[in-house]
XYZ file of C-alpha atoms in Angstrom:
759
model
C -82.536 -43.497 122.848
C -81.417 -45.433 119.750
C -83.806 -45.227 116.875
C -84.853 -48.722 115.828
C -88.559 -48.476 115.247
C -91.109 -45.705 114.724
C -94.739 -46.253 115.623
C -97.214 -45.283 112.929
C -100.207 -45.042 115.276
C -101.009 -41.849 117.140
C -101.747 -43.988 120.224
C -101.152 -47.536 121.422
C -103.804 -50.244 121.590
C -103.588 -50.141 125.376
C -104.107 -46.390 125.457
C -107.201 -46.713 123.252
C -108.598 -49.405 125.546
C -107.735 -47.381 128.656
C -109.545 -44.353 127.199
C -112.755 -46.328 126.749
C -112.617 -48.079 130.126
C -111.581 -45.254 132.464
C -114.229 -43.679 134.689
C -117.587 -44.753 133.344
C -116.989 -47.363 130.619
C -117.877 -46.188 127.113
C -118.386 -42.656 125.840
C -121.990 -41.653 126.557
C -124.341 -41.267 129.504
C -127.906 -40.071 130.036
C -128.587 -37.131 132.340
C -131.801 -35.411 133.311
C -132.663 -32.122 131.626
C -134.851 -31.154 134.599
C -134.046 -30.508 138.261
C -135.106 -33.505 140.354
C -134.186 -32.328 143.828
C -137.563 -32.383 145.611
C -140.508 -34.729 145.962
C -142.560 -32.275 143.920
C -140.002 -32.457 141.104
C -140.235 -36.248 141.118
C -144.029 -36.122 141.117
C -144.000 -33.856 138.060
C -141.359 -35.913 136.273
C -142.977 -39.270 136.913
C -146.138 -40.248 138.742
C -148.668 -38.663 138.917
C -147.624 -35.555 136.929
C -146.387 -37.498 133.911
C -149.947 -38.622 133.185
C -150.829 -35.178 131.847
C -148.437 -35.171 128.834
C -149.232 -38.855 128.271
C -152.888 -37.999 127.720
C -151.992 -35.032 125.503
C -149.778 -37.195 123.284
C -152.444 -39.898 123.071
C -154.851 -37.285 121.724
C -152.312 -35.639 119.408
C -149.106 -37.624 118.667
C -147.433 -34.505 117.256
C -147.245 -33.043 120.782
C -144.583 -35.647 121.586
C -142.185 -33.137 120.015
C -143.210 -30.621 122.681
C -143.414 -32.783 125.807
C -140.571 -35.277 125.247
C -137.015 -35.364 123.921
C -138.169 -36.828 120.587
C -137.542 -33.631 118.636
C -133.834 -33.554 119.504
C -133.148 -37.286 119.656
C -131.454 -39.364 116.948
C -130.851 -43.120 117.013
C -127.556 -44.319 115.529
C -128.359 -47.798 114.224
C -125.987 -50.488 112.973
C -125.717 -54.246 112.629
C -121.918 -54.106 112.388
C -121.810 -55.558 108.885
C -119.397 -52.893 107.556
C -117.569 -51.376 110.535
C -115.230 -48.584 109.403
C -112.544 -50.404 107.406
C -112.774 -53.511 109.584
C -115.584 -55.361 107.816
C -118.380 -57.496 109.249
C -117.531 -57.957 112.931
C -121.061 -58.078 114.256
C -123.472 -55.776 116.054
C -121.830 -55.706 119.484
C -118.395 -54.914 118.042
C -119.885 -51.861 116.341
C -121.006 -50.320 119.647
C -117.806 -48.263 120.289
C -118.169 -46.698 116.820
C -121.860 -45.959 117.275
C -121.234 -44.418 120.711
C -118.596 -42.265 119.034
C -121.094 -41.135 116.406
C -123.500 -40.186 119.205
C -120.763 -38.101 120.836
C -120.156 -36.250 117.564
C -123.857 -35.453 117.205
C -123.827 -33.837 120.639
C -120.515 -32.029 120.348
C -121.034 -30.461 116.952
C -124.796 -29.897 116.705
C -126.159 -30.274 120.258
C -128.238 -33.280 119.196
C -128.951 -35.961 121.795
C -128.224 -39.386 120.378
C -128.355 -43.003 121.473
C -126.710 -45.966 119.775
C -128.755 -49.058 118.914
C -127.018 -52.208 117.723
C -129.311 -54.713 115.988
C -127.958 -58.255 116.197
C -129.111 -59.473 112.813
C -127.678 -59.850 109.327
C -131.167 -60.039 107.834
C -132.400 -56.806 106.237
C -136.037 -57.562 107.016
C -135.240 -58.053 110.716
C -133.487 -54.694 110.859
C -136.336 -52.957 109.021
C -138.870 -54.412 111.431
C -136.808 -53.522 114.519
C -136.159 -49.935 113.491
C -139.686 -49.277 112.277
C -141.077 -50.573 115.589
C -138.965 -48.169 117.676
C -138.930 -45.196 115.290
C -141.690 -43.342 117.122
C -139.243 -42.708 119.990
C -136.920 -40.631 117.835
C -136.795 -37.500 115.724
C -134.476 -39.178 113.218
C -132.557 -42.386 112.440
C -128.896 -42.391 111.379
C -128.021 -45.725 109.758
C -124.322 -46.471 110.037
C -121.843 -49.139 108.927
C -124.401 -51.382 107.241
C -123.008 -53.178 104.219
C -124.313 -52.951 100.659
C -126.710 -53.934 99.214
C -128.654 -54.285 102.485
C -128.124 -50.605 103.307
C -130.041 -49.589 100.164
C -132.933 -51.937 100.914
C -133.139 -50.972 104.592
C -133.063 -47.235 103.993
C -135.593 -47.290 101.169
C -138.066 -49.505 103.009
C -137.809 -47.503 106.247
C -138.504 -44.291 104.343
C -141.749 -45.854 103.205
C -142.703 -47.084 106.681
C -141.867 -44.212 109.041
C -142.421 -40.457 109.013
C -139.070 -39.310 110.409
C -135.735 -38.720 108.611
C -133.803 -41.886 107.707
C -130.225 -41.167 106.680
C -127.478 -43.675 105.880
C -124.453 -41.476 106.493
C -121.915 -43.752 104.799
C -123.794 -43.051 101.577
C -125.220 -39.582 101.780
C -122.707 -37.846 104.066
C -119.847 -38.604 101.702
C -122.023 -37.683 98.729
C -122.955 -34.280 100.116
C -119.406 -33.243 101.029
C -118.011 -34.549 97.748
C -120.670 -32.731 95.744
C -119.838 -29.494 97.574
C -116.189 -29.972 96.659
C -117.110 -30.754 93.062
C -119.187 -27.578 92.748
C -116.251 -25.439 93.849
C -113.596 -27.375 91.931
C -115.596 -26.902 88.724
C -115.990 -23.214 89.482
C -112.243 -22.776 90.004
C -111.327 -24.756 86.888
C -113.894 -22.914 84.770
C -115.923 -25.979 83.858
C -119.684 -26.473 83.675
C -121.394 -29.220 85.663
C -123.505 -30.000 82.590
C -120.470 -30.705 80.393
C -117.922 -32.507 82.569
C -116.989 -36.134 82.104
C -116.815 -37.924 85.469
C -115.379 -41.334 86.345
C -116.401 -42.946 89.645
C -114.085 -45.766 90.703
C -116.016 -47.852 93.196
C -119.594 -49.058 93.217
C -120.422 -49.399 96.893
C -122.928 -47.449 98.945
C -120.911 -44.203 99.020
C -120.028 -44.319 95.322
C -123.631 -44.891 94.260
C -124.890 -42.121 96.556
C -122.255 -39.708 95.209
C -123.184 -40.558 91.637
C -126.870 -39.983 92.295
C -126.257 -36.638 93.996
C -123.925 -35.542 91.179
C -126.735 -36.228 88.728
C -129.333 -34.527 90.910
C -127.014 -31.504 91.005
C -126.886 -31.224 87.206
C -124.419 -33.785 85.797
C -126.007 -35.564 82.795
C -126.504 -39.318 83.272
C -124.380 -40.294 80.258
C -121.476 -38.168 81.512
C -120.767 -40.437 84.490
C -118.867 -43.702 84.080
C -118.907 -46.022 87.105
C -116.313 -48.758 87.603
C -116.174 -51.658 90.032
C -113.518 -54.354 90.584
C -114.376 -55.929 87.230
C -114.123 -52.676 85.291
C -116.625 -50.326 83.666
C -120.323 -50.862 84.398
C -121.796 -50.662 80.915
C -125.231 -51.474 79.551
C -125.481 -55.157 78.761
C -122.816 -56.303 81.216
C -123.887 -59.494 82.933
C -124.029 -60.039 86.685
C -124.727 -56.399 87.599
C -127.230 -55.823 90.415
C -130.099 -53.351 90.238
C -128.267 -50.573 92.077
C -125.229 -50.668 89.824
C -127.231 -51.201 86.640
C -129.083 -47.946 87.302
C -125.797 -46.166 86.469
C -124.726 -48.316 83.521
C -124.155 -46.345 80.304
C -123.516 -47.065 76.631
C -119.739 -46.955 76.233
C -116.916 -48.851 74.562
C -114.684 -48.372 77.596
C -114.118 -51.519 79.635
C -111.345 -50.603 82.070
C -110.700 -47.740 84.473
C -107.637 -46.813 82.440
C -109.760 -46.453 79.298
C -112.575 -44.586 81.063
C -110.328 -42.056 82.767
C -108.689 -40.930 79.523
C -109.902 -37.387 78.816
C -112.037 -37.288 81.968
C -112.469 -34.011 83.833
C -113.149 -35.621 87.216
C -112.251 -38.896 88.888
C -113.817 -39.868 92.202
C -112.140 -42.728 94.026
C -114.097 -44.640 96.644
C -112.204 -47.853 96.216
C -108.737 -48.900 97.380
C -105.207 -47.586 97.804
C -103.171 -47.482 94.590
C -106.145 -47.924 92.283
C -105.262 -44.781 90.308
C -101.844 -44.404 88.673
C -99.826 -41.413 87.532
C -100.262 -42.506 83.897
C -104.043 -42.354 84.369
C -103.756 -38.846 85.814
C -101.590 -37.786 82.860
C -104.330 -38.887 80.466
C -107.039 -36.715 82.034
C -108.341 -33.451 80.587
C -106.944 -30.005 81.370
C -107.365 -28.860 85.013
C -108.314 -32.330 86.244
C -110.240 -32.801 89.488
C -109.149 -35.784 91.579
C -111.088 -36.941 94.640
C -109.041 -39.826 96.086
C -111.178 -40.737 99.083
C -110.082 -44.250 100.046
C -109.074 -44.338 103.718
C -106.621 -44.452 105.338
C -104.588 -44.590 102.122
C -106.016 -42.783 99.055
C -106.134 -44.232 95.538
C -103.225 -41.946 94.726
C -101.331 -39.573 96.996
C -101.637 -35.833 96.213
C -97.873 -35.458 95.869
C -97.895 -38.191 93.199
C -100.608 -36.321 91.309
C -98.666 -33.059 91.475
C -95.551 -34.724 90.107
C -97.338 -35.195 86.778
C -100.124 -32.538 86.821
C -99.543 -29.121 88.372
C -102.990 -28.015 87.166
C -104.897 -30.556 89.290
C -107.350 -29.874 92.107
C -107.116 -32.651 94.692
C -109.205 -33.772 97.652
C -108.782 -36.789 99.933
C -110.366 -38.258 103.030
C -107.295 -37.425 105.114
C -106.814 -34.539 107.530
C -103.122 -34.093 106.686
C -103.857 -32.827 103.156
C -105.926 -29.839 101.992
C -109.578 -30.366 101.045
C -110.559 -33.176 103.389
C -113.824 -34.927 102.481
C -115.082 -35.444 106.030
C -118.652 -36.487 106.838
C -118.402 -34.498 110.061
C -118.975 -31.386 107.958
C -122.382 -32.766 107.056
C -124.378 -35.195 109.147
C -124.672 -33.292 112.485
C -125.879 -30.138 110.765
C -128.139 -31.897 108.256
C -129.958 -33.612 111.111
C -130.026 -30.327 113.060
C -131.944 -28.635 110.269
C -134.207 -31.626 109.694
C -135.085 -31.960 113.390
C -135.768 -28.263 113.833
C -138.564 -28.335 111.245
C -139.717 -31.821 112.266
C -139.042 -33.078 108.747
C -140.684 -36.318 107.664
C -137.651 -37.287 105.615
C -134.288 -36.067 104.340
C -134.982 -35.776 100.635
C -132.829 -35.002 97.607
C -133.710 -31.305 97.785
C -132.324 -31.123 101.328
C -129.128 -32.954 100.329
C -128.551 -30.668 97.344
C -129.207 -27.630 99.557
C -126.648 -28.894 102.084
C -124.033 -29.433 99.363
C -124.616 -25.972 97.912
C -124.450 -24.353 101.356
C -121.130 -26.053 102.108
C -119.751 -25.018 98.724
C -120.891 -21.424 99.222
C -119.318 -21.280 102.689
C -115.876 -22.115 101.282
C -116.170 -19.149 98.878
C -116.921 -16.588 101.569
C -114.316 -14.410 103.250
C -113.052 -16.237 106.295
C -113.791 -14.426 109.587
C -111.309 -14.137 112.435
C -112.760 -16.972 114.502
C -112.128 -19.355 111.588
C -108.571 -18.063 111.262
C -108.040 -19.110 114.892
C -109.148 -22.643 114.016
C -106.549 -22.667 111.212
C -103.765 -21.675 113.574
C -103.535 -18.049 112.499
C -103.506 -18.584 108.732
C -106.394 -17.173 106.729
C -107.436 -19.710 104.073
C -108.620 -18.363 100.742
C -110.983 -19.943 98.261
C -108.915 -21.735 95.653
C -107.356 -25.062 94.689
C -106.313 -25.839 98.271
C -109.520 -24.612 99.911
C -112.658 -25.937 98.247
C -114.158 -27.519 101.385
C -114.532 -25.727 104.746
C -112.748 -26.976 107.866
C -114.606 -29.348 110.193
C -113.967 -26.751 112.909
C -115.513 -23.842 111.029
C -117.994 -22.354 113.552
C -120.190 -21.107 110.696
C -121.230 -24.670 109.815
C -123.748 -24.718 112.675
C -125.691 -21.817 111.175
C -125.111 -22.280 107.444
C -126.049 -25.913 106.822
C -129.054 -26.354 109.157
C -130.589 -23.160 107.781
C -130.219 -24.342 104.174
C -131.557 -27.799 105.025
C -134.512 -26.392 106.975
C -135.441 -24.043 104.129
C -135.250 -26.892 101.607
C -137.460 -29.036 103.837
C -140.037 -26.262 104.035
C -139.919 -25.542 100.293
C -140.210 -29.232 99.372
C -143.188 -29.787 101.671
C -141.689 -32.260 104.169
C -141.467 -29.864 107.140
C -144.139 -30.371 109.803
C -143.051 -27.277 111.756
C -141.938 -24.544 109.335
C -139.623 -21.873 110.716
C -141.207 -18.427 110.579
C -138.222 -16.256 111.521
C -134.938 -17.528 110.104
C -132.941 -14.660 111.615
C -134.081 -15.741 115.075
C -133.360 -19.358 114.123
C -129.767 -18.482 113.218
C -129.350 -16.836 116.623
C -130.621 -20.030 118.257
C -128.134 -22.106 116.276
C -125.227 -19.870 117.268
C -126.142 -20.372 120.929
C -125.654 -24.123 120.457
C -122.020 -23.741 119.372
C -119.466 -25.264 121.710
C -116.498 -22.863 121.629
C -114.106 -25.540 122.917
C -114.307 -27.200 119.506
C -112.112 -24.517 117.959
C -110.066 -23.390 120.957
C -107.457 -26.156 121.238
C -107.795 -26.914 117.521
C -106.623 -23.396 116.712
C -103.715 -23.613 119.124
C -102.679 -27.024 117.790
C -102.934 -25.892 114.166
C -100.578 -23.041 114.944
C -97.927 -25.043 116.786
C -97.835 -27.795 114.162
C -96.110 -25.322 111.861
C -93.417 -24.291 114.325
C -92.586 -27.675 115.941
C -91.503 -26.281 119.285
C -89.326 -28.342 121.624
C -91.283 -28.840 124.835
C -89.871 -30.364 128.027
C -92.017 -32.847 129.962
C -90.499 -32.685 133.429
C -92.056 -35.860 134.857
C -90.765 -38.092 132.076
C -91.368 -41.492 133.678
C -94.873 -40.655 134.940
C -97.313 -42.624 132.769
C -99.743 -39.745 132.171
C -96.933 -37.321 131.293
C -95.338 -39.938 129.067
C -98.587 -40.588 127.187
C -99.020 -36.829 126.735
C -95.460 -36.494 125.399
C -95.961 -39.351 122.934
C -99.247 -37.839 121.745
C -97.502 -34.460 121.368
C -94.963 -36.127 119.084
C -97.260 -38.439 117.133
C -99.841 -35.755 116.395
C -97.091 -33.563 114.965
C -97.562 -30.825 117.573
C -93.853 -30.519 118.277
C -90.834 -32.318 119.685
C -91.094 -33.591 123.272
C -88.083 -33.815 125.569
C -88.419 -36.079 128.597
C -86.545 -35.464 131.817
C -86.173 -39.096 132.761
C -84.057 -41.982 133.923
C -83.651 -44.446 131.053
C -84.336 -47.584 133.061
C -87.463 -46.174 134.730
C -88.629 -44.759 131.414
C -88.335 -48.166 129.752
C -90.566 -49.654 132.455
C -93.158 -46.929 131.904
C -93.042 -47.417 128.124
C -93.806 -51.113 128.566
C -96.729 -50.327 130.865
C -98.398 -48.189 128.193
C -97.791 -50.731 125.420
C -94.551 -49.502 123.808
C -91.059 -50.972 123.833
C -87.845 -49.262 124.874
C -86.907 -48.497 121.277
C -89.563 -45.826 120.921
C -87.800 -42.813 119.441
C -88.100 -39.927 121.900
C -85.503 -37.531 123.276
C -84.539 -37.719 126.930
C -82.393 -35.491 129.128
C -81.145 -35.561 132.717
C -78.353 -34.297 134.957
C -75.924 -36.944 133.707
C -75.197 -34.471 130.898
C -72.100 -32.808 132.368
C -71.919 -29.973 129.850
C -75.532 -28.906 130.385
C -75.226 -29.295 134.154
C -72.408 -26.788 134.163
C -74.276 -24.455 131.817
C -77.435 -24.490 133.917
C -75.549 -24.083 137.179
C -73.840 -20.968 135.822
C -77.177 -19.546 134.622
C -78.838 -20.156 137.966
C -75.934 -18.820 140.007
C -75.815 -15.600 137.982
C -79.539 -15.175 138.616
C -79.465 -15.967 142.357
C -76.012 -14.962 143.605
C -77.268 -11.654 145.011
C -80.115 -13.421 146.786
C -77.923 -15.302 149.228
C -77.647 -18.497 147.151
C -74.193 -20.091 146.852
C -72.788 -21.638 143.671
C -72.728 -25.132 145.148
C -76.388 -24.743 146.100
C -77.217 -23.862 142.505
C -75.303 -26.932 141.350
C -77.322 -29.106 143.730
C -80.656 -27.588 142.609
C -79.871 -28.165 138.947
C -78.815 -31.778 139.466
C -81.434 -32.837 141.998
C -84.619 -31.101 140.865
C -86.119 -31.812 137.441
C -88.330 -28.691 137.465
C -85.219 -26.551 137.947
C -83.363 -28.504 135.269
C -86.193 -28.113 132.762
C -86.754 -24.416 133.465
C -83.019 -23.801 132.971
C -83.238 -25.624 129.637
C -85.960 -23.212 128.529
C -84.195 -20.125 129.922
C -80.935 -21.106 128.214
C -82.587 -21.742 124.848
C -82.212 -25.533 124.816
C -85.994 -25.909 124.731
C -88.903 -23.652 123.819
C -91.214 -24.417 126.717
C -92.061 -26.874 129.468
C -94.930 -28.565 131.254
C -94.229 -29.707 134.821
C -96.182 -30.758 137.894
C -98.540 -33.767 137.993
C -96.457 -35.656 140.585
C -96.190 -32.850 143.130
C -98.402 -30.106 144.523
C -98.954 -27.132 142.218
C -97.613 -24.598 144.738
C -94.368 -26.542 145.172
C -93.718 -26.432 141.430
C -94.584 -22.733 141.221
C -92.161 -21.969 144.076
C -89.369 -23.700 142.150
C -90.196 -21.771 138.969
C -90.428 -18.440 140.799
C -86.867 -19.042 141.947
C -85.361 -20.362 138.698
C -87.036 -18.086 136.127
C -89.221 -15.605 138.034
C -91.972 -13.411 136.697
C -91.910 -10.996 133.813
C -90.990 -7.412 134.555
C -93.901 -5.372 135.943
C -96.264 -8.370 135.813
C -97.883 -10.350 138.576
C -97.693 -14.151 138.600
C -101.080 -15.874 138.805
C -103.090 -18.895 137.709
C -105.861 -18.725 135.113
C -108.323 -21.511 134.244
C -110.632 -21.804 131.262
C -114.025 -23.331 131.946
C -115.676 -24.517 128.742
C -119.340 -25.441 128.890
C -122.134 -25.582 126.326
C -122.234 -22.297 124.487
C -119.679 -20.462 126.614
C -116.017 -20.205 127.630
C -115.170 -18.474 130.917
C -111.698 -17.410 132.083
C -111.201 -17.533 135.854
C -108.294 -15.904 137.776
C -106.410 -16.058 140.139
C -106.917 -19.739 140.812
C -103.576 -20.839 142.194
C -100.973 -18.297 143.325
C -102.033 -15.162 145.243
C -103.831 -16.023 148.462
C -105.582 -12.705 149.097
C -104.712 -10.185 146.369
C -104.733 -6.482 147.153
C -106.701 -3.993 145.082
C -103.544 -3.237 143.109
C -102.942 -6.938 142.460
C -106.560 -7.460 141.373
C -106.082 -4.688 138.819
C -102.953 -6.326 137.396
C -104.628 -9.743 137.305
C -107.621 -8.257 135.466
C -105.419 -6.532 132.872
C -103.324 -9.648 132.222
C -106.418 -11.878 132.063
C -107.997 -9.593 129.476
C -104.779 -9.740 127.449
C -104.814 -13.550 127.482
C -108.508 -13.575 126.534
C -107.738 -11.447 123.478
C -104.833 -13.711 122.479
C -107.185 -16.686 122.613
C -109.672 -14.885 120.374
C -112.239 -13.653 122.909
C -113.573 -10.145 123.457
C -112.864 -9.723 127.201
C -115.725 -8.713 129.471
C -114.261 -8.679 132.967
C -116.248 -9.091 136.193
C -114.502 -8.541 139.527
C -116.296 -10.942 141.843
C -117.242 -10.636 145.475
C -119.872 -11.916 147.906
C -121.650 -8.589 147.362
C -123.139 -6.825 144.341
C -122.610 -3.087 143.936
C -122.376 -2.418 147.684
C -124.892 -4.915 149.064
C -123.833 -6.133 151.569
C -120.888 -3.843 152.256
C -117.903 -5.140 154.239
C -114.197 -4.394 154.498
C -113.491 -7.220 152.056
C -115.903 -5.916 149.418
C -114.320 -2.462 149.558
C -111.042 -3.958 148.320
C -112.758 -5.212 145.144
C -114.612 -1.924 144.616
C -111.334 -0.031 144.930
C -109.858 -2.246 142.207
C -112.739 -1.270 139.893
C -112.105 2.417 140.614
C -108.396 1.951 139.886
C -109.195 0.244 136.569
C -111.374 3.216 135.628
C -108.429 5.539 136.208
C -106.135 3.299 134.117
C -108.500 3.797 131.133
C -108.108 0.188 129.952
C -109.509 -0.807 126.552
C -111.765 -3.648 127.700
C -115.148 -3.753 129.425
C -115.160 -4.413 133.186
C -117.323 -3.930 136.246
C -117.756 -5.022 139.852
C -118.029 -5.815 142.597
C -120.644 -8.469 141.832
C -121.650 -11.979 142.729
C -121.000 -14.701 140.122
C -124.659 -15.304 139.256
C -125.064 -11.588 138.533
C -121.987 -11.702 136.287
C -123.152 -14.740 134.331
C -126.951 -14.836 134.259
C -128.706 -12.471 131.792
C -131.830 -12.389 133.983
C -130.079 -9.787 136.172
C -129.622 -7.315 133.299
C -132.991 -5.708 133.966
C -132.078 -5.296 137.654
C -128.755 -3.596 136.874
C -129.298 -1.929 133.459
C -126.394 0.476 134.018
C -123.786 -2.302 133.671
C -122.608 -3.843 130.394
C -121.001 -6.731 132.270
C -123.984 -8.028 134.234
C -125.071 -11.349 132.701
C -122.438 -10.968 130.019
C -119.045 -11.646 131.645
C -116.491 -14.064 130.215
C -113.539 -13.215 132.503
C -114.034 -13.658 136.250
C -111.536 -12.136 138.673
C -111.845 -13.999 141.965
C -111.453 -12.136 145.288
C -109.149 -14.792 146.814
C -107.357 -18.009 145.968
C -109.665 -19.890 148.340
C -112.779 -18.858 146.424
C -111.092 -19.557 143.094
C -109.656 -22.972 143.984
C -112.919 -24.197 145.491
C -114.969 -22.885 142.559
C -112.836 -24.317 139.754
C -112.426 -27.718 141.374
C -116.175 -27.946 141.970
C -116.801 -26.955 138.345
C -114.370 -29.632 137.205
C -116.043 -32.368 139.245
C -119.689 -31.303 139.170
C -120.184 -28.655 136.510
C -120.608 -30.796 133.415
C -118.112 -28.698 131.439
C -114.368 -28.900 130.912
C -111.648 -27.085 132.856
C -108.457 -26.283 130.926
C -105.518 -25.217 133.035
C -104.582 -23.613 135.251
C -102.365 -21.593 132.935
C -99.477 -19.912 134.700
C -99.631 -16.273 133.634
C -96.820 -13.775 134.106
C -93.922 -16.244 134.299
C -90.784 -15.109 132.505
C -90.715 -18.250 130.342
C -93.403 -20.294 128.519
C -93.843 -22.922 131.233
C -97.125 -24.462 132.380
C -97.815 -26.423 135.554
C -100.173 -29.404 135.580
C -102.133 -29.888 138.816
C -101.402 -33.012 140.838
C -102.602 -36.205 139.081
C -103.691 -34.564 135.842
C -104.770 -36.808 132.973
C -102.659 -37.205 129.832
C -105.189 -35.090 127.895
C -104.905 -32.258 130.427
C -101.098 -32.395 130.294
C -101.172 -32.473 126.487
C -103.336 -29.327 126.411
C -100.877 -27.530 128.708
C -97.938 -28.623 126.553
C -99.703 -27.214 123.495
C -100.384 -23.957 125.322
C -96.718 -23.722 126.361
C -95.689 -24.184 122.718
C -98.265 -21.621 121.606
C -97.118 -19.170 124.280
C -93.492 -19.424 123.176
C -94.528 -18.128 119.763
C -97.465 -15.809 120.489
C -97.037 -14.305 123.938
C -94.013 -12.049 124.013
C -91.842 -12.943 126.937
């Protein structure tokens, strides 16, 4: 298509609206943490059984932490007066953002959260509302409330209630920035007690950063704060009480004057506020935090043009050293909730900043390397702040915060065994956070060309556009131009969107692919003219020939036809790898665990020999994805009870694996609850797999298909796949009517496979 216009967004307005409206509108729901399947369950949950904890709480309010969700429940509160970068759009307009914050609490720290929008622009109204409902929650996260009201509201609520009150726009940024400052000073060989710091911006975040800098050791007179009118100096008129607290005696009146000779500049202001000439005037080894979003005060490449000795951080994910509040707030609240802290005090904030800084200095373990796409980051100028997907955050920050709460006397439930506490925190980690992130980080560097076979299908098209706009690689659509233009309009784009298309009207490629296919199939009774027809009439065949002939690196197909029909086409056009069986493998990701399930889609009733090959290949894929495979061969029996002809087939596969002397743990035959539930370990102490499996080999396609589809619809987790394992080319097949997100994941896996898995 002719290139006339590039979209800057990573999605269209319509796609963003569709995301929020599809299924249940919004992003959160409330589910019961208890089984409510019988009348007895209902009687215990509500009347009359609920009266018992009610009476206990009335006698001792602290027991509410034991008998209700209070201890793991945070309210995200806003009046919409400072929504993201959109300004004062009102309480109701802030609800999508607050729901999103609640989702992040759950995903990253397993904290239940509910959004509360207060329809008032009066600080006293908000204080009264929040203080009246505070007893329901373990903590309050204030969000997107404009200054100076945010200062007043937070301070007054801290005086009125005995749970943590935390305005993340202030303190989250401050904590992450302070962590970065600690490490940047260490790398540049400067002392926190001697550095000269300029803060450009005097809003909530800037003031919070300045206060935490000082609480971390920076002398008061060493920090110069600037607002739109220039330097905030002692004696300047019209300065409010929050700014005046940071006024200093100085002759400097402009940012340009203040920044001369400075060691550090922190920008929390606006794009372009800092110039190259200002950077030139700074001291040796300058530290620049340009945190305005989405466009920083000065781009890192502009800094490096004039200062190759600079250490730079921004608020953006496409540069090193991202100052991202997601590194902080979920884990800070996790630690505060776990000790039932009365407040989040300065000691806890400093402890969080120091813990984050320390984490960036430590040797990076393999699971973090996976989240960085295979590259091992090293502490230095381009790695002073850990990744948001570092799985160690869940143990490092809450532990530091909890200890600080205990030591500073605000913990109502001190932790006695911190080693056991760390184990509990690790169990909360959602492994899906890093899984696709690691794959996507890897493929961004290689920019593979991936074919999307159903080019005009709206879900496939949205996935292809996302693949391009997120920088994951280059999509190629098999599509008819006219039909594609119609689909583009339906999803909110015009026909000038720059994306590559291909189809059988390309005479040269048609001939090339026909010759490839005929050479492959001529001894299987297929005539040349039949190959020509297959290439020109079937887009799956066309796309697979593109990959096989090196015109593309991988493909994702399916979505508009049955899975088996697509697999049959691929088995003919590319076939399986030598000495490998073709099968489907799904990943089921639920809280605290990722399970690989095979064969879900290809072999109807695998023999013992086929089960062995499926187990070996599944273990190989598990290792590639970063898991230590523990393989359970499933059956309707467990270790011979009950014994039938069908169970013998699975037991024989286990015996054959023993003879193959494979290098992964396995066992069977066993029922799925035995494989997954640790309570059975005492019943079968001789097995290392019981209650510990992460790879499940299903006895038949019927059992696998039913199980995975039920998990997808009812299980509460996420199913990724099925991945097509054993195919001779990196091609994945999306099940019929997959969502754009599911197709995008498969496209990423195809790109990853083309680089990692040796075909």
